[in-house]
Coordinates of C-alpha atoms in Angstrom, one line a residue:
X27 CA 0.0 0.0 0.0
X28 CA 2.7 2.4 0.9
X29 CA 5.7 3.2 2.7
X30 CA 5.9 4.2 6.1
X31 CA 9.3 6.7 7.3
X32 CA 9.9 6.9 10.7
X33 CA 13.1 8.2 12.7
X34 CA 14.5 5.4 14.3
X35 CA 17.2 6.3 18.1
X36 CA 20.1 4.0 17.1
X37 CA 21.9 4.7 20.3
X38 CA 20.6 1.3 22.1
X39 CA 18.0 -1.3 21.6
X40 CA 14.8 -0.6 20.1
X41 CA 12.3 0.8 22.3
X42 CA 8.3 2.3 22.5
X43 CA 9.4 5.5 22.7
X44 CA 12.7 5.3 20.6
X45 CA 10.9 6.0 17.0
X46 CA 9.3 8.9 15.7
X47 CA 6.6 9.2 12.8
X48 CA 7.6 11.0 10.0
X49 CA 5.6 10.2 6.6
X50 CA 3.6 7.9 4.6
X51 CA 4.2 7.5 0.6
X52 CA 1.9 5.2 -1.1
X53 CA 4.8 3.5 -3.2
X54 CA 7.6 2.2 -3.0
X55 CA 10.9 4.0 -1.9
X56 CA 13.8 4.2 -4.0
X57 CA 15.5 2.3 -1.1
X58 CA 13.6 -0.4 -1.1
X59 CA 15.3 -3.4 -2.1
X60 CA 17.3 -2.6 1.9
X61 CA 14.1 -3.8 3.0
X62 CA 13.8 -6.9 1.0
X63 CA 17.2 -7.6 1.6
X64 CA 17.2 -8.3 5.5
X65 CA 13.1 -9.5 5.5
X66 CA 13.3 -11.6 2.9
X67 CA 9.6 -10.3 1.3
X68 CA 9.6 -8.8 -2.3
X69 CA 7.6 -5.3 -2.0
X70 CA 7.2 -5.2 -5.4
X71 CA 5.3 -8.2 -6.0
X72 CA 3.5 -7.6 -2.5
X73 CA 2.3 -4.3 -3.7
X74 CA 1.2 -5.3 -7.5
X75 CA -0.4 -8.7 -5.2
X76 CA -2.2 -5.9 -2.8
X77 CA -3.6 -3.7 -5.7
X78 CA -5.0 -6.7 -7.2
X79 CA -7.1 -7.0 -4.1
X80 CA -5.4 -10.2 -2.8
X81 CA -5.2 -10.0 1.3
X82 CA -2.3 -9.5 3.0
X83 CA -0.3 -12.6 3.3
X84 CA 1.2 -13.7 6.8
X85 CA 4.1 -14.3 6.1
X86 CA 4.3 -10.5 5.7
X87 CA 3.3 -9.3 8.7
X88 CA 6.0 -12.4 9.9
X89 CA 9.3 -11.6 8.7
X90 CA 11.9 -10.6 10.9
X91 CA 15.1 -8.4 9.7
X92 CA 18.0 -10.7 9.6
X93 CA 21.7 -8.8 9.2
X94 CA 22.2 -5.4 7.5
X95 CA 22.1 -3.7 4.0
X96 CA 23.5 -0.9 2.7
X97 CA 22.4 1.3 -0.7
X98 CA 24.3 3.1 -2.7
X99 CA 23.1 5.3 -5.5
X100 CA 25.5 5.8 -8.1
X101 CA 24.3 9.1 -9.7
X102 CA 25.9 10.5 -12.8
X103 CA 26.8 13.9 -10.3
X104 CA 30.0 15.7 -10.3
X105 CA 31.0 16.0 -6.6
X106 CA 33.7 18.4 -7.5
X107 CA 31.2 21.1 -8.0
X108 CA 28.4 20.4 -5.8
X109 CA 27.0 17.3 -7.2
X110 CA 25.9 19.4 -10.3
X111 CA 24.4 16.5 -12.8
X112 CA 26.5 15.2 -15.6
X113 CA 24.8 14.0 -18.9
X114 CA 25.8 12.4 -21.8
X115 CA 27.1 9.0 -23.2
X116 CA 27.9 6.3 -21.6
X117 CA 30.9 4.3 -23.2
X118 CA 31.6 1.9 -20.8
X119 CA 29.6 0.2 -18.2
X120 CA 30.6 -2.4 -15.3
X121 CA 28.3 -3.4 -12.3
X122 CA 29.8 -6.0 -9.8
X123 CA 28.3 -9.2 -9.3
X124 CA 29.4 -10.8 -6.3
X125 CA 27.0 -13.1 -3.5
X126 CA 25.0 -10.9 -1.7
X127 CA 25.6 -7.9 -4.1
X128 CA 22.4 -6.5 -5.9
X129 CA 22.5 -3.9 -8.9
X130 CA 19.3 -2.5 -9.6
X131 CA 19.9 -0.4 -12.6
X132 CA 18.2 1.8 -15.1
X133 CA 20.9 2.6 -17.7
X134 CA 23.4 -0.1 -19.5
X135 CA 26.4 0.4 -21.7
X136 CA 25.3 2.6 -25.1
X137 CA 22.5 5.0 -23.3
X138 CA 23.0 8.6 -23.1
X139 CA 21.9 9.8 -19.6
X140 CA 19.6 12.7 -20.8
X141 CA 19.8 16.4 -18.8
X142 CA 15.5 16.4 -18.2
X143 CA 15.3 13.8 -15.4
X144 CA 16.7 12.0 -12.3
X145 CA 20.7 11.6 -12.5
X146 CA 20.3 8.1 -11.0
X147 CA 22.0 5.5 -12.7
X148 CA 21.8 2.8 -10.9
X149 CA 21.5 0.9 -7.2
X150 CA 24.0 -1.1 -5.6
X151 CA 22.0 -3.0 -2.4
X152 CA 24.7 -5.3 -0.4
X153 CA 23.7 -7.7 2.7
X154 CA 26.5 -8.9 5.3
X155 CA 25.7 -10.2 8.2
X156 CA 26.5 -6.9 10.5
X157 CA 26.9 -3.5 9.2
X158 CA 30.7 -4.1 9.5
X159 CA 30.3 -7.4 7.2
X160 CA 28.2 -5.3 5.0
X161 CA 30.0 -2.4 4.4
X162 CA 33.2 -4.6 3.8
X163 CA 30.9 -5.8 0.6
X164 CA 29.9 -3.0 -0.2
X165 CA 33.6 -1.6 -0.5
X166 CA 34.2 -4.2 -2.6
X167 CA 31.4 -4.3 -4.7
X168 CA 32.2 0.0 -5.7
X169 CA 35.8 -1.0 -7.0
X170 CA 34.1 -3.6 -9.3
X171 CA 32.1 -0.7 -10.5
X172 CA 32.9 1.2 -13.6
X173 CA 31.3 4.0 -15.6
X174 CA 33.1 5.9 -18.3
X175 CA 31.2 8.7 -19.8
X176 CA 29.2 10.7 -17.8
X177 CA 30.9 11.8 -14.6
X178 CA 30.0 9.8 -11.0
X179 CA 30.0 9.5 -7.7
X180 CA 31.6 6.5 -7.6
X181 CA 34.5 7.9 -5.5
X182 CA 32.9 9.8 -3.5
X183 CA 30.6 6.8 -2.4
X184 CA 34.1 4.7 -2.5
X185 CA 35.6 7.2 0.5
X186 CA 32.4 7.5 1.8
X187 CA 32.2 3.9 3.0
X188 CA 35.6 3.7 4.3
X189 CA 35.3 6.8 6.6
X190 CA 36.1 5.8 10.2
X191 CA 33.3 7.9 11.3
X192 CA 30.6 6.5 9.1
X193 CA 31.5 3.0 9.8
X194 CA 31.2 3.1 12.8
X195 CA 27.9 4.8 12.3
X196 CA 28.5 7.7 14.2
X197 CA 27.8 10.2 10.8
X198 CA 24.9 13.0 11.5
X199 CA 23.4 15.8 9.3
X200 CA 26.4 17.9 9.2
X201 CA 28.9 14.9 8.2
X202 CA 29.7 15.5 4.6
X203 CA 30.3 19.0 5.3
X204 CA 33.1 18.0 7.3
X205 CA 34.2 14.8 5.6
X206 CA 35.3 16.5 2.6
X207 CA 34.8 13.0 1.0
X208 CA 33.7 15.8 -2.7
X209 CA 37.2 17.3 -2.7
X210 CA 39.3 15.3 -5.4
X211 CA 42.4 16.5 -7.1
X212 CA 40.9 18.1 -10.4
X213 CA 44.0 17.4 -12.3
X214 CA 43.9 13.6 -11.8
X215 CA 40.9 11.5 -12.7
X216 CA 39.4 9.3 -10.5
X217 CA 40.5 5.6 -10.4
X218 CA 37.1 4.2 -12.1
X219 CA 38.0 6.4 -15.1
X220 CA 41.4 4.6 -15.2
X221 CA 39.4 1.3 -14.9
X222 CA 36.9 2.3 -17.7
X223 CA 39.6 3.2 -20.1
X224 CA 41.2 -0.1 -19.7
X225 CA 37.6 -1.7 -20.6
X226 CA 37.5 0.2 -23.5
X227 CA 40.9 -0.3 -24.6
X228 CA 41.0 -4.4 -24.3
X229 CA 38.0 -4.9 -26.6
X230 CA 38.3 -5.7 -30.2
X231 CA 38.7 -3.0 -32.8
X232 CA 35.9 -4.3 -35.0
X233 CA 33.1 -2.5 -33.2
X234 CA 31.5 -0.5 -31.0
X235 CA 29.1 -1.5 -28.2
X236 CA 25.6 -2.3 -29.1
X237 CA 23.1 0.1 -28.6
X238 CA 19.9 -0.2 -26.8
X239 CA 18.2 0.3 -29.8
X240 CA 20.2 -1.9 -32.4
X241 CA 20.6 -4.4 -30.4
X242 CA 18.4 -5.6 -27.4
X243 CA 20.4 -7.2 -24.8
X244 CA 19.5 -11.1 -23.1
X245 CA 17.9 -9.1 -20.1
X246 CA 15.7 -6.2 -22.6
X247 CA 14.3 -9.3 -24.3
X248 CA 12.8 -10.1 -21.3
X249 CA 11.3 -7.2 -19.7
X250 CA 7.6 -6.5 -20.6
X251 CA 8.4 -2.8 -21.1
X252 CA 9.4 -4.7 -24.8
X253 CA 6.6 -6.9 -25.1
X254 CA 4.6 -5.2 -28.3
X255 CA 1.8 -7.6 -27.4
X256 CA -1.0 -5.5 -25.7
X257 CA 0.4 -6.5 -22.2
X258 CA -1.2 -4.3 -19.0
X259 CA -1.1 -4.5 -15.5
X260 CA -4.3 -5.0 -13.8
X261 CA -5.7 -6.0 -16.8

């Protein structure tokens, strides 16, 4: 039906008065897959299963969070000047895919990220088994990432989860002003561009990446959002 925000006090254990309302959305949050990751219930298919006036299963209402997630959003943002958005071609593209890594992405290799909507490129959702466990994965799931094209905040994100003070989750509201995790030497790219360059440069001179358009990929084939045969939801 929605999404409920709250305020959580993260300085013991849970308690009555230890949470604070703050909203209600009815949809999903783009953090979402956290969620899924530590209850184990998909809130996508719970959602579609609730607007089609199934009742709310048990199991639900049952799960219990097991371990941590972490989300990252990997934006095409320049940090260097305020997290200004960067459009334009994207020339190479490489999401990790290690256990207990999820990429939830909206772009692929060949798309031009366009200047009239949301910079976010994609989600990288990681699960340990503490926050320690799953911040180790989740370092090591950002230097298997790779964009070349736009510019990211993929090393930004990359210091950001190395910061003693965020892993150890002590980070409020005024943190990143502090942290200077946007300064970066503007003479000297950041390492994913080094990365993406060395993608580019090891593949065969015959041709160029495939275009979404030219050339649907294994997972576009799949998706309804290319099905040409009248599907709806709710239908």
């Amino acid at each position: 039906a929605g999404t409920v925000e709250l305020i959580v006090d993260g300085s013991g254990a849970l308690r009555p008065d230890g949470f604070w309302f703050m909203e209600m959305n009815t949809r999903l949050q783009v953090e979402h897959p956290v969620t899924e990751a530590i209850s184990g219930v998909d809130l996508v298919q719970a959602q579609l299963r609730l607007a089609d006036g199934e009742p709310i299963d048990p199991a639900w209402a049952g799960a219990a969070a097991r371990g941590h997630a972490i989300e990252c959003r990997l934006c095409a943002e320049d940090p260097r000047r305020d997290f200004v958005p960067s459009p334009g071609p994207i020339l190479a593209w490489s999401m990790p895919a290690s256990p207990g890594v999820r990429v939830d992405a909206g772009y692929e290799e060949g798309d031009e990220v366009p200047v009239s909507y949301d910079s976010l490129l994609a989600k990288i959702i990681v699960w340990g088994e503490s926050r320690e466990g799953a911040l180790s994965r989740m370092d090591s799931a950002l230097r298997e990432t790779a964009v070349l094209g736009p510019t990211v905040n993929l090393s930004f994100l990359k210091k950001l989860v190395i910061h003693p003070e965020f892993r150890k989750g002590a980070a409020g509201t005024d943190f990143l002003g502090r942290a200077g995790l946007h300064e970066m030497n503007p003479d000297s790219p950041p390492d994913e561009a080094f990365i993406a360059a060395a993608m580019l440069a090891a593949r065969p001179k015959s041709g160029a990446a495939p275009r979404r358009g030219d050339e649907r990929s294994r997972e576009g084939e799949r998706s309804p959002w290319n099905r040409t045969d009248g599907f709806r939801l709710g239908g």
